[in-house]
Structures are given as structure tokens and as C-alpha cells.
Short mmCIF file of C-alpha atoms and ligand atoms in Angstrom, two decimals:
data_model
loop_
_atom_site.label_atom_id
_atom_site.label_comp_id
_atom_site.label_asym_id
_atom_site.label_seq_id
_atom_site.Cartn_x
_atom_site.Cartn_y
_atom_site.Cartn_z
CA MET A 237 -23.42 -11.47 -1.09
CA SER A 238 -23.65 -15.16 -1.87
CA ALA A 239 -21.22 -14.73 -4.76
CA PHE A 240 -18.54 -13.55 -2.40
CA GLU A 241 -16.06 -16.04 -1.15
CA PRO A 242 -16.29 -16.54 2.59
CA THR A 243 -12.95 -16.22 4.29
CA PRO A 244 -11.51 -19.26 6.03
CA PHE A 245 -13.08 -17.75 9.13
CA GLY A 246 -16.53 -17.69 7.59
CA ILE A 247 -16.85 -13.93 7.34
CA PRO A 248 -18.18 -12.39 4.11
CA SER A 249 -15.82 -10.04 2.38
CA ASP A 250 -18.30 -7.32 1.45
CA VAL A 251 -18.77 -4.92 4.32
CA GLY A 252 -19.49 -1.70 2.44
CA GLY A 253 -18.31 1.80 3.35
CA LYS A 254 -15.08 3.48 2.40
CA ASP A 255 -11.76 2.55 3.96
CA LEU A 256 -9.60 5.59 4.58
CA GLY A 257 -6.02 4.94 5.52
CA ILE A 258 -2.58 6.43 5.84
CA PHE A 259 0.47 5.40 3.83
CA LEU A 260 3.09 5.73 6.55
CA PRO A 261 6.30 7.56 5.62
CA ILE A 262 8.62 4.77 6.71
CA ALA A 263 11.32 5.90 4.28
CA ASN A 264 12.85 9.37 4.39
CA GLY A 265 11.33 11.87 2.00
CA GLY A 266 7.86 10.36 1.80
CA TRP A 267 6.28 10.52 -1.64
CA ILE A 268 7.54 13.89 -2.84
CA LEU A 269 10.83 14.06 -4.75
CA SER A 270 11.75 17.58 -3.75
CA LYS A 271 14.30 19.61 -1.88
CA ASN A 272 11.54 22.04 -0.87
CA LYS A 273 9.18 19.72 0.95
CA PRO A 274 8.89 19.50 4.73
CA GLU A 275 11.51 17.24 6.26
CA LEU A 276 10.31 13.64 6.67
CA ASP A 277 13.01 11.57 8.29
CA GLY A 278 11.33 8.16 8.08
CA SER A 279 12.06 7.55 11.74
CA TYR A 280 10.16 5.39 14.19
CA ALA A 281 9.44 8.46 16.34
CA TYR A 282 7.74 10.20 13.40
CA ASN A 283 5.78 7.11 12.31
CA ARG A 284 4.65 6.49 15.86
CA GLN A 285 3.17 9.99 15.97
CA CYS A 286 1.47 9.36 12.61
CA ALA A 287 -0.08 6.12 13.89
CA VAL A 288 -1.40 7.72 17.07
CA LEU A 289 -2.79 10.69 15.11
CA ALA A 290 -4.39 8.36 12.54
CA GLU A 291 -6.09 6.44 15.31
CA GLU A 292 -7.30 9.61 17.03
CA ALA A 293 -8.59 11.00 13.74
CA GLY A 294 -10.63 7.85 13.08
CA PHE A 295 -8.81 6.42 10.09
CA ASP A 296 -9.43 2.78 9.23
CA PHE A 297 -5.90 1.62 8.52
CA ILE A 298 -2.24 2.50 8.46
CA MET A 299 0.09 0.76 6.03
CA SER A 300 3.84 0.57 5.68
CA MET A 301 5.69 -0.37 2.50
CA SER A 302 8.80 -2.52 2.24
CA LYS A 303 11.84 -0.94 0.63
CA PHE A 304 15.47 -2.04 0.52
CA ARG A 305 17.16 0.52 -1.67
CA GLY A 306 16.56 4.21 -2.09
CA TYR A 307 16.95 6.62 -4.98
CA GLY A 308 19.72 8.88 -3.67
CA GLY A 309 19.94 12.34 -5.16
CA GLU A 310 20.44 15.49 -3.16
CA THR A 311 17.69 14.48 -0.74
CA HIS A 312 18.91 10.86 -0.40
CA HIS A 313 15.33 9.94 -1.16
CA TRP A 314 14.25 6.69 0.53
CA ASP A 315 17.86 5.77 1.31
CA SER A 316 16.77 5.04 4.87
CA SER A 317 13.68 2.94 5.57
CA LEU A 318 12.32 0.99 8.51
CA ASP A 319 11.45 -2.68 8.55
CA PRO A 320 7.69 -2.78 8.05
CA VAL A 321 6.89 -5.88 10.10
CA VAL A 322 8.78 -4.86 13.22
CA LEU A 323 7.37 -1.36 12.81
CA MET A 324 3.74 -2.44 12.53
CA ALA A 325 4.05 -4.69 15.58
CA ALA A 326 5.27 -1.70 17.57
CA LEU A 327 2.53 0.54 16.18
CA ALA A 328 -0.11 -2.09 16.92
CA GLU A 329 0.94 -1.81 20.55
CA VAL A 330 0.47 1.98 20.66
CA THR A 331 -2.93 1.88 18.93
CA SER A 332 -6.13 -0.07 19.57
CA LYS A 333 -8.55 0.52 16.71
CA VAL A 334 -6.76 1.34 13.48
CA LYS A 335 -5.89 -1.65 11.27
CA CYS A 336 -2.16 -2.30 10.93
CA TRP A 337 -1.08 -3.47 7.50
CA THR A 338 2.49 -4.45 6.85
CA THR A 339 4.27 -5.45 3.62
CA VAL A 340 6.37 -8.50 2.81
CA HIS A 341 8.27 -9.38 -0.37
CA THR A 342 7.44 -12.90 -1.43
CA ILE A 343 10.94 -13.46 -2.86
CA LEU A 344 12.59 -12.67 0.45
CA GLN A 345 10.76 -14.57 3.14
CA ASN A 346 9.88 -18.20 3.57
CA PRO A 347 6.09 -18.59 3.87
CA ALA A 348 6.35 -20.40 7.20
CA VAL A 349 8.25 -17.42 8.61
CA VAL A 350 5.61 -15.00 7.36
CA ALA A 351 2.72 -17.15 8.60
CA LYS A 352 4.21 -16.80 12.07
CA MET A 353 5.02 -13.09 11.74
CA LEU A 354 1.43 -12.31 10.81
CA ALA A 355 -0.03 -14.62 13.45
CA THR A 356 2.10 -12.69 15.93
CA LEU A 357 0.91 -9.36 14.53
CA ASP A 358 -2.67 -10.66 14.81
CA GLN A 359 -2.12 -11.26 18.53
CA VAL A 360 -0.33 -7.99 19.20
CA SER A 361 -2.98 -6.02 17.30
CA LYS A 362 -5.92 -8.10 18.54
CA GLY A 363 -7.18 -8.89 15.06
CA ARG A 364 -6.10 -5.74 13.20
CA ALA A 365 -3.32 -7.30 11.12
CA GLY A 366 -3.08 -6.99 7.36
CA LEU A 367 -0.50 -7.90 4.75
CA ASN A 368 0.41 -6.15 1.52
CA VAL A 369 1.88 -8.87 -0.70
CA VAL A 370 4.59 -7.66 -3.07
CA THR A 371 6.55 -9.79 -5.49
CA GLY A 372 9.55 -7.49 -5.82
CA SER A 373 9.93 -5.60 -9.07
CA TYR A 374 13.31 -3.94 -9.05
CA LYS A 375 16.30 -6.19 -9.56
CA GLY A 376 18.93 -3.93 -7.96
CA GLU A 377 17.01 -3.81 -4.71
CA PHE A 378 17.39 -7.57 -4.32
CA SER A 379 20.52 -8.46 -6.29
CA GLN A 380 22.44 -6.21 -3.84
CA MET A 381 21.71 -8.87 -1.23
CA GLY A 382 21.97 -11.89 -3.52
CA ALA A 383 18.22 -12.41 -3.37
CA TRP A 384 17.07 -11.78 -6.93
CA PRO A 385 15.66 -15.01 -8.39
CA GLU A 386 17.39 -15.14 -11.78
CA GLY A 387 15.29 -16.74 -14.51
CA VAL A 388 12.03 -16.01 -12.69
CA ASP A 389 10.36 -13.36 -14.81
CA HIS A 390 7.62 -10.91 -13.86
CA ASP A 391 4.68 -13.28 -14.29
CA ALA A 392 6.54 -16.22 -12.80
CA ARG A 393 7.15 -14.08 -9.71
CA TYR A 394 3.36 -13.98 -9.33
CA ASP A 395 3.26 -17.79 -9.73
CA LEU A 396 5.77 -17.89 -6.90
CA ALA A 397 3.61 -15.47 -4.90
CA GLN A 398 0.59 -17.67 -5.45
CA GLU A 399 2.34 -20.72 -4.03
CA TRP A 400 3.65 -18.55 -1.20
CA ILE A 401 0.27 -17.21 -0.12
CA THR A 402 -1.36 -20.62 -0.58
CA ALA A 403 1.20 -22.05 1.83
CA ILE A 404 0.60 -19.24 4.32
CA LYS A 405 -3.19 -19.57 4.21
CA ARG A 406 -2.89 -23.30 4.79
CA LEU A 407 -0.43 -22.82 7.66
CA TRP A 408 -2.91 -20.44 9.27
CA LYS A 409 -5.63 -23.11 9.20
CA GLU A 410 -4.14 -26.59 9.14
CA ASP A 411 -2.30 -28.51 11.82
CA SER A 412 0.33 -29.77 9.41
CA VAL A 413 1.02 -28.83 5.82
CA THR A 414 2.77 -30.83 3.16
CA MET A 415 3.18 -29.11 -0.17
CA ASP A 416 5.43 -29.90 -3.10
CA GLY A 417 5.44 -26.73 -5.12
CA LYS A 418 7.76 -25.46 -7.79
CA TYR A 419 9.09 -22.73 -5.49
CA PHE A 420 8.21 -23.91 -2.00
CA GLN A 421 8.20 -27.29 -0.37
CA LEU A 422 6.64 -27.91 3.01
CA ASP A 423 7.07 -31.24 4.74
CA GLU A 424 4.54 -31.75 7.52
CA CYS A 425 5.20 -28.13 8.35
CA GLU A 426 3.58 -26.85 11.52
CA SER A 427 2.81 -23.26 12.41
CA TRP A 428 1.34 -22.13 15.70
CA PRO A 429 -0.27 -19.96 16.89
CA LYS A 430 -2.99 -19.59 14.29
CA PRO A 431 -4.29 -16.07 13.77
CA GLU A 432 -7.65 -15.56 15.38
CA LYS A 433 -8.73 -13.44 12.42
CA ARG A 434 -7.30 -14.16 9.02
CA PRO A 435 -5.12 -11.11 8.30
CA PHE A 436 -6.52 -8.83 5.62
CA LEU A 437 -4.67 -9.37 2.33
CA VAL A 438 -3.91 -6.65 -0.21
CA CYS A 439 -1.81 -6.43 -3.34
CA ALA A 440 -0.91 -3.57 -5.66
CA GLY A 441 -0.21 -5.55 -8.80
CA SER A 442 -1.17 -3.41 -11.77
CA SER A 443 -0.26 -5.91 -14.51
CA GLN A 444 -2.78 -8.42 -15.81
CA ARG A 445 -1.01 -11.20 -13.96
CA GLY A 446 -0.90 -9.12 -10.79
CA MET A 447 -4.59 -8.40 -11.04
CA ARG A 448 -5.42 -12.07 -11.58
CA PHE A 449 -3.32 -13.01 -8.56
CA THR A 450 -5.25 -10.45 -6.56
CA SER A 451 -8.61 -11.70 -7.81
CA GLU A 452 -7.75 -15.22 -6.79
CA GLU A 453 -6.03 -14.67 -3.48
CA MET A 454 -6.46 -11.18 -2.01
CA ASP A 455 -9.16 -9.12 -0.29
CA ALA A 456 -8.25 -5.82 -1.91
CA ILE A 457 -6.20 -4.24 -4.65
CA PHE A 458 -4.41 -0.90 -4.83
CA LEU A 459 -4.99 0.70 -8.19
CA SER A 460 -3.14 3.55 -9.73
CA GLY A 461 -5.00 6.12 -11.73
CA ALA A 462 -4.95 9.84 -11.38
CA ASP A 463 -8.33 10.90 -12.64
CA PRO A 464 -11.69 9.52 -11.51
CA GLU A 465 -12.66 8.13 -14.93
CA GLU A 466 -9.38 6.24 -15.30
CA LEU A 467 -9.79 4.88 -11.80
CA ALA A 468 -13.41 3.93 -12.45
CA GLN A 469 -12.29 1.78 -15.36
CA ALA A 470 -9.52 0.15 -13.34
CA SER A 471 -11.87 -0.50 -10.41
CA HIS A 472 -14.52 -1.93 -12.66
CA ASP A 473 -11.94 -4.21 -14.37
CA ALA A 474 -10.60 -5.45 -11.03
CA LYS A 475 -14.05 -6.20 -9.64
CA ALA A 476 -15.17 -7.84 -12.88
CA ASP A 477 -12.08 -10.01 -12.94
CA ALA A 478 -12.72 -11.16 -9.38
CA ALA A 479 -16.45 -11.63 -9.97
CA GLY A 480 -15.56 -13.83 -12.96
CA ILE A 481 -14.18 -16.36 -10.50
CA GLY A 482 -16.84 -15.79 -7.86
CA ARG A 483 -14.86 -13.49 -5.62
CA TYR A 484 -15.00 -9.88 -4.49
CA VAL A 485 -12.06 -7.53 -4.11
CA ARG A 486 -12.18 -4.10 -2.60
CA THR A 487 -10.48 -1.43 -4.70
CA TYR A 488 -8.29 1.29 -3.28
CA SER A 489 -6.12 4.05 -4.66
CA MET A 490 -3.59 6.49 -3.30
CA MET A 491 -3.72 10.25 -3.00
CA THR A 492 -1.39 12.94 -1.76
CA ILE A 493 -3.24 15.83 -0.14
CA VAL A 494 -1.78 19.32 -0.27
CA PHE A 495 -3.88 21.61 1.88
CA GLY A 496 -3.92 25.40 1.80
CA ASP A 497 -6.10 28.03 3.41
CA THR A 498 -7.13 28.82 -0.15
CA ASP A 499 -6.80 26.91 -3.43
CA GLU A 500 -4.20 29.43 -4.59
CA GLU A 501 -2.13 28.88 -1.49
CA ALA A 502 -2.21 25.09 -1.92
CA GLU A 503 -1.27 25.39 -5.58
CA ALA A 504 1.60 27.69 -4.67
CA THR A 505 2.82 25.07 -2.21
CA ALA A 506 2.71 22.37 -4.90
CA LYS A 507 4.58 24.70 -7.27
CA HIS A 508 7.20 25.30 -4.60
CA TYR A 509 7.74 21.53 -4.29
CA ALA A 510 8.04 21.21 -8.08
CA GLU A 511 10.64 23.99 -8.13
CA GLY A 512 12.76 21.99 -5.73
CA PHE A 513 12.47 18.81 -7.79
CA ASP A 514 15.31 16.41 -6.99
CA GLU A 515 16.69 15.49 -10.40
CA GLY A 516 19.26 13.10 -8.91
CA ALA A 517 16.57 11.16 -7.06
CA LEU A 518 14.60 10.90 -10.31
CA HIS A 519 17.65 9.36 -11.97
CA GLY A 520 17.96 6.90 -9.08
CA MET A 521 14.30 6.02 -9.41
CA MET A 522 14.67 5.50 -13.15
CA ARG A 523 17.67 3.24 -12.58
CA ALA A 524 15.60 1.23 -10.09
CA TYR A 525 12.73 0.99 -12.55
CA GLY A 526 15.08 -0.51 -15.13
CA PHE A 527 15.54 2.45 -17.48
CA LEU A 528 18.77 2.03 -19.44
CA ASP A 529 21.61 4.38 -18.55
CA ALA A 530 21.41 5.85 -22.05
CA GLU A 531 17.84 6.99 -21.38
CA ILE A 532 18.55 8.54 -18.01
CA GLY A 533 18.86 12.32 -18.29
CA LYS A 534 16.68 12.48 -21.40
CA GLU A 535 13.17 13.88 -21.37
CA ASN A 536 10.30 11.49 -21.91
CA ALA A 537 6.72 11.06 -20.72
CA PHE A 538 7.91 9.53 -17.45
CA THR A 539 10.28 12.37 -16.55
CA LYS A 540 7.72 14.98 -17.60
CA LYS A 541 5.12 13.53 -15.28
CA SER A 542 7.63 13.10 -12.47
CA ARG A 543 8.58 16.76 -12.51
CA SER A 544 5.52 17.66 -10.47
CA SER A 545 7.66 15.98 -7.76
CA PHE A 546 4.64 13.96 -6.58
CA MET A 547 5.08 10.19 -6.73
CA SER A 548 1.33 9.52 -6.51
CA ALA A 549 -1.86 11.17 -7.66
CA TYR A 550 -2.41 14.38 -5.72
CA VAL A 551 -4.98 17.04 -4.98
CA THR A 552 -4.32 20.58 -3.90
CA GLY A 553 -6.79 22.96 -2.35
CA SER A 554 -8.67 24.38 0.55
CA THR A 555 -10.57 21.99 2.79
CA GLN A 556 -13.71 22.50 0.71
CA THR A 557 -11.90 21.80 -2.56
CA VAL A 558 -10.33 18.65 -1.14
CA ILE A 559 -13.76 17.49 0.02
CA ASP A 560 -15.24 18.20 -3.41
CA LYS A 561 -12.46 16.43 -5.29
CA LEU A 562 -12.54 13.33 -3.08
CA THR A 563 -16.34 13.23 -3.23
CA GLU A 564 -16.11 13.30 -7.01
CA LEU A 565 -13.45 10.60 -6.94
CA PHE A 566 -15.56 8.22 -4.88
CA ALA A 567 -18.75 9.05 -6.76
CA VAL A 568 -17.23 8.48 -10.19
CA ALA A 569 -14.65 5.80 -9.54
CA GLU A 570 -16.74 3.81 -7.05
CA THR A 571 -13.60 2.62 -5.36
CA ASP A 572 -13.77 1.29 -1.81
CA GLY A 573 -11.06 3.30 -0.23
CA LEU A 574 -8.18 5.68 -0.33
CA MET A 575 -4.73 5.61 1.19
CA LEU A 576 -3.49 9.09 1.95
CA ILE A 577 -0.12 10.74 1.84
CA PHE A 578 0.64 14.20 3.27
CA PRO A 579 3.66 16.45 2.75
CA ASP A 580 3.60 16.93 6.53
CA TYR A 581 1.70 14.13 8.22
CA LEU A 582 1.70 15.71 11.66
CA THR A 583 -0.46 18.60 10.48
CA GLY A 584 -2.18 16.80 7.59
CA ILE A 585 -3.63 13.82 9.49
CA PRO A 586 -5.44 15.82 12.21
CA LYS A 587 -6.68 18.44 9.72
CA PHE A 588 -8.05 15.78 7.37
CA GLY A 589 -9.54 13.92 10.32
CA ARG A 590 -11.27 17.02 11.64
CA GLU A 591 -12.41 18.69 8.45
CA VAL A 592 -12.68 16.11 5.65
CA LEU A 593 -13.17 12.64 7.10
CA PRO A 594 -16.53 13.33 8.81
CA VAL A 595 -17.96 14.70 5.57
CA LEU A 596 -16.80 11.69 3.55
CA ARG A 597 -18.22 9.34 6.19
CA GLU A 598 -21.56 11.09 5.93
CA ARG A 599 -21.60 11.14 2.14
CA PHE A 600 -20.50 7.54 1.71
CA PRO A 601 -22.05 5.67 4.61
CA GLY A 602 -21.64 2.00 5.27
CA LYS A 603 -20.19 -0.10 7.92
CA VAL A 604 -16.87 1.60 8.30
CA LYS A 605 -14.80 -1.49 8.56
CA VAL A 606 -12.11 -2.97 6.46
CA GLY A 607 -12.67 -5.97 4.28
CA ASN A 608 -13.10 -9.44 5.64
CA HIS A 609 -12.91 -8.79 9.33
CA GLY A 610 -16.64 -8.45 9.84
C1 LIG B 789 -0.03 1.29 -2.83
C2 LIG B 789 1.15 0.55 -3.36
C3 LIG B 789 2.03 -0.02 -2.46
C4 LIG B 789 3.13 -0.71 -2.93
N1 LIG B 789 4.04 -1.18 -2.02
C5 LIG B 789 5.16 -1.75 -2.46
C6 LIG B 789 6.18 -2.13 -1.54
O1 LIG B 789 6.04 -1.93 -0.34
N2 LIG B 789 7.31 -2.69 -2.03
C7 LIG B 789 7.48 -2.93 -3.37
O2 LIG B 789 8.53 -3.45 -3.74
N3 LIG B 789 6.53 -2.61 -4.27
C8 LIG B 789 5.40 -2.01 -3.84
N4 LIG B 789 4.45 -1.62 -4.75
C9 LIG B 789 4.57 -2.06 -6.16
C10 LIG B 789 3.52 -3.13 -6.46
O3 LIG B 789 3.62 -4.21 -5.56
C11 LIG B 789 3.59 -3.67 -7.90
O4 LIG B 789 4.74 -4.43 -8.10
C12 LIG B 789 3.55 -2.56 -8.93
O5 LIG B 789 2.37 -1.81 -8.73
C13 LIG B 789 3.59 -3.10 -10.38
O6 LIG B 789 2.56 -4.05 -10.61
P1 LIG B 789 2.91 -5.50 -11.18
O7 LIG B 789 3.73 -6.19 -10.13
O8 LIG B 789 1.59 -6.18 -11.41
O9 LIG B 789 3.67 -5.29 -12.46
C14 LIG B 789 3.35 -0.88 -4.32
C15 LIG B 789 2.47 -0.29 -5.22
C16 LIG B 789 1.40 0.45 -4.75
C17 LIG B 789 0.46 1.10 -5.76
#
């Protein structure tokens, strides 16, 4: 424990246990690119129900992403999305236990604005606030609003993020901050109120630079990795990188859960989604990811993988199979948590909460709390 960096609030960052959360469907379509999936409209009404259900089911956190441009296609995938900060403030008010993590793009918001937003969310949520820090990866999403920093490449965007979060952390603690950075300048800048608990900080950077940023500044990292062995390696690398500089980061991954009464039924459901794959939305996603027009429409490893229609790792099966697969995942990968996605959250959250969550809690005990909040 002594190797772990105390937070500015003097609380150790290792609290053990597994953090189970919900990736809120704040954009229409959720994380399945298919015409055959249940309708997810990305509305406040739907997300509010998800938050209340997540709280009732005993999940640890709910998180919303930040998205400014969708992928189109027949399903208009992600063309409509809510603002994650306003949303989480509202959801904090209708919940009392579940942690509320929002997302902010470092290239869009001045750090003094975000320091105040999160201090406000800390008050509204009574200490349940968290922030997913994203640098912004897709040019079109930001150039459409004249906010793409030309000449600032991928790694430099993490340099910018580092200055940004440094400024925010200082504003949360210090009476007045003066900082002459390359990207941000603060001149006796004041920010009140201070958060009572330092908001939990997560990042999903998968590049080397993103991982280093996370090691230095964050409490947790979201890793991608579909199979437990791959994830184990990624988790080990992330923890080793942080330990190398005397810090500890919790490691999380994402998983879509497709339940069925039997394994066959769940597999048939997944197949049905794949059959309704939205090719147009895939093209939109590829354009956003920076594929050249000439490559769009051709088959490659990316399109092949995408054709399952699932945008994240997924498991299909009966309750027992889901329990077995997630048990194996945690046992092999030794990650600290999982953020879940459901095709239909309104049935998926309560079912998982009733049938799977208690078993995972029993198998992987620990103080079921998130990160640095003690
Ligand atoms: C769980 C998770 C949540 C993410 N949320 C967002 C988001 O809300 N907005 C966004 O632009 N990117 C988001 N990303 C993308 C990451 O922030 C990151 O840019 C991406 O994983 C590539 O890593 P890199 O930046 O190190 O290259 C997310 C990724 C994951 C795995």
C-alpha cells in the first residue's frame, strides 16, 4: 500500500474488490451496429431509468461517454447523443449510491470550466463524481465545430491533456493558480467551490502515450481486449507501468452481455443482430476513424470483426454461462472491474443485478468501492 500514491485528499487508491458499472446508452443505438437490435433512443428518459435500475441492482458506477458526431447509416447510429456532464448531474440527483462518471474532451473545454463542473457534480452527487478524460481522436467530430487543434498530433494531444488535468487538480486544491503552460495559461486563477472528494479519474487511452498519461495522472484505465489472456497482458502492462513510477491504477474493460434462457437462444439473438448489420453505419464509423475513402467498402480485418455488429467485447449465454465467462475473465485477467453494455438495458440491468452480480461479489470479495474514494 505504501507504494500507492495518496490522493490529494490523503486516501489510498487501492481499495480492492471489483467495480461493476454500466456504460450508459447516451447515444442512440448503443453499442450494436444493427437494424435488428432493440430500439435504444439515447434519450434522457431511457438513461434515467438505466441509472435508477443500476442503483437498485447494486452497481458501483454509471458512466456516460462524450460524442459529437454519429456514424449515420440506416440506423442513424449515434447521430443523437446527450451532453454527458448535464446528464450526469441530473442522474446524480435521482440516485444516491452509484458513482456518476462523466466524460470531457480536453480539446474542447478550458480546465477552469471543468474544475468547476466537476466540483458542482461532486456537490450534487455528494462525493460520487468521476471524470473520464478523453483527448479527442477523430478529426471530423471536432473540425465540424472549428475545434480541431491543427498541428497537435496524437501524442501532443496527451501532452495537452496532461497540462489540462494538472491545472484542474491544482484548481481543486489551491486558492489561486498561476501556470504558464504550452497549451494553457492560468493567471492567479481561482476556482471555488473545491470538491470535497477529489473526483475519480479514468482514461481509456490504449496507445503507449495514453497509458503513460494514465499511469501518471489517473486512478483507472479502460482496456480493450476480448479474451481473458489478452486482457491479462494489458492489465499487467498498465499496472507495471504505473508501479514503475510509484503509482497504482485500477484496470477495467468493457463487455456487452447478451442473455438467453439457454446458450443457444442467446447465440441466436447475437446471430440475429449480425444479420441486421448496418453497413452504412460501419462506413460512417470507418470515416470517423480516419480510413481513406478508397478503403471504405473493401473487406479487411476491421470490417470482418465489425460484422458481428458488436462494438465491444461480448458474451452470449444463459445466466450460468455468463457467470462462468465473467468469473474466468476476472480470474485470468485480474482486472479490477467491468463496464457493462446490454442490448436492452431495461431488462439486462435488473437480470444481471439479480442473477449474476451477487455471485461475482461472492467470488471476488473486497471492499466494493471505487478507487480513491475510500
Ligand atoms: C471505455 C471507453 C470509453 C471511451 N469514451 C470515449 C468518449 O467518450 N469520447 C471519445 O472521444 N473517445 C472515447 N474513448 C476513446 C479513448 O479515449 C481513446 O482515445 C481510444 O481508446 C484510443 O486510445 P489512444 O487515445 O491512446 O490512442 C473511449 C474508449 C473506451 C475504451
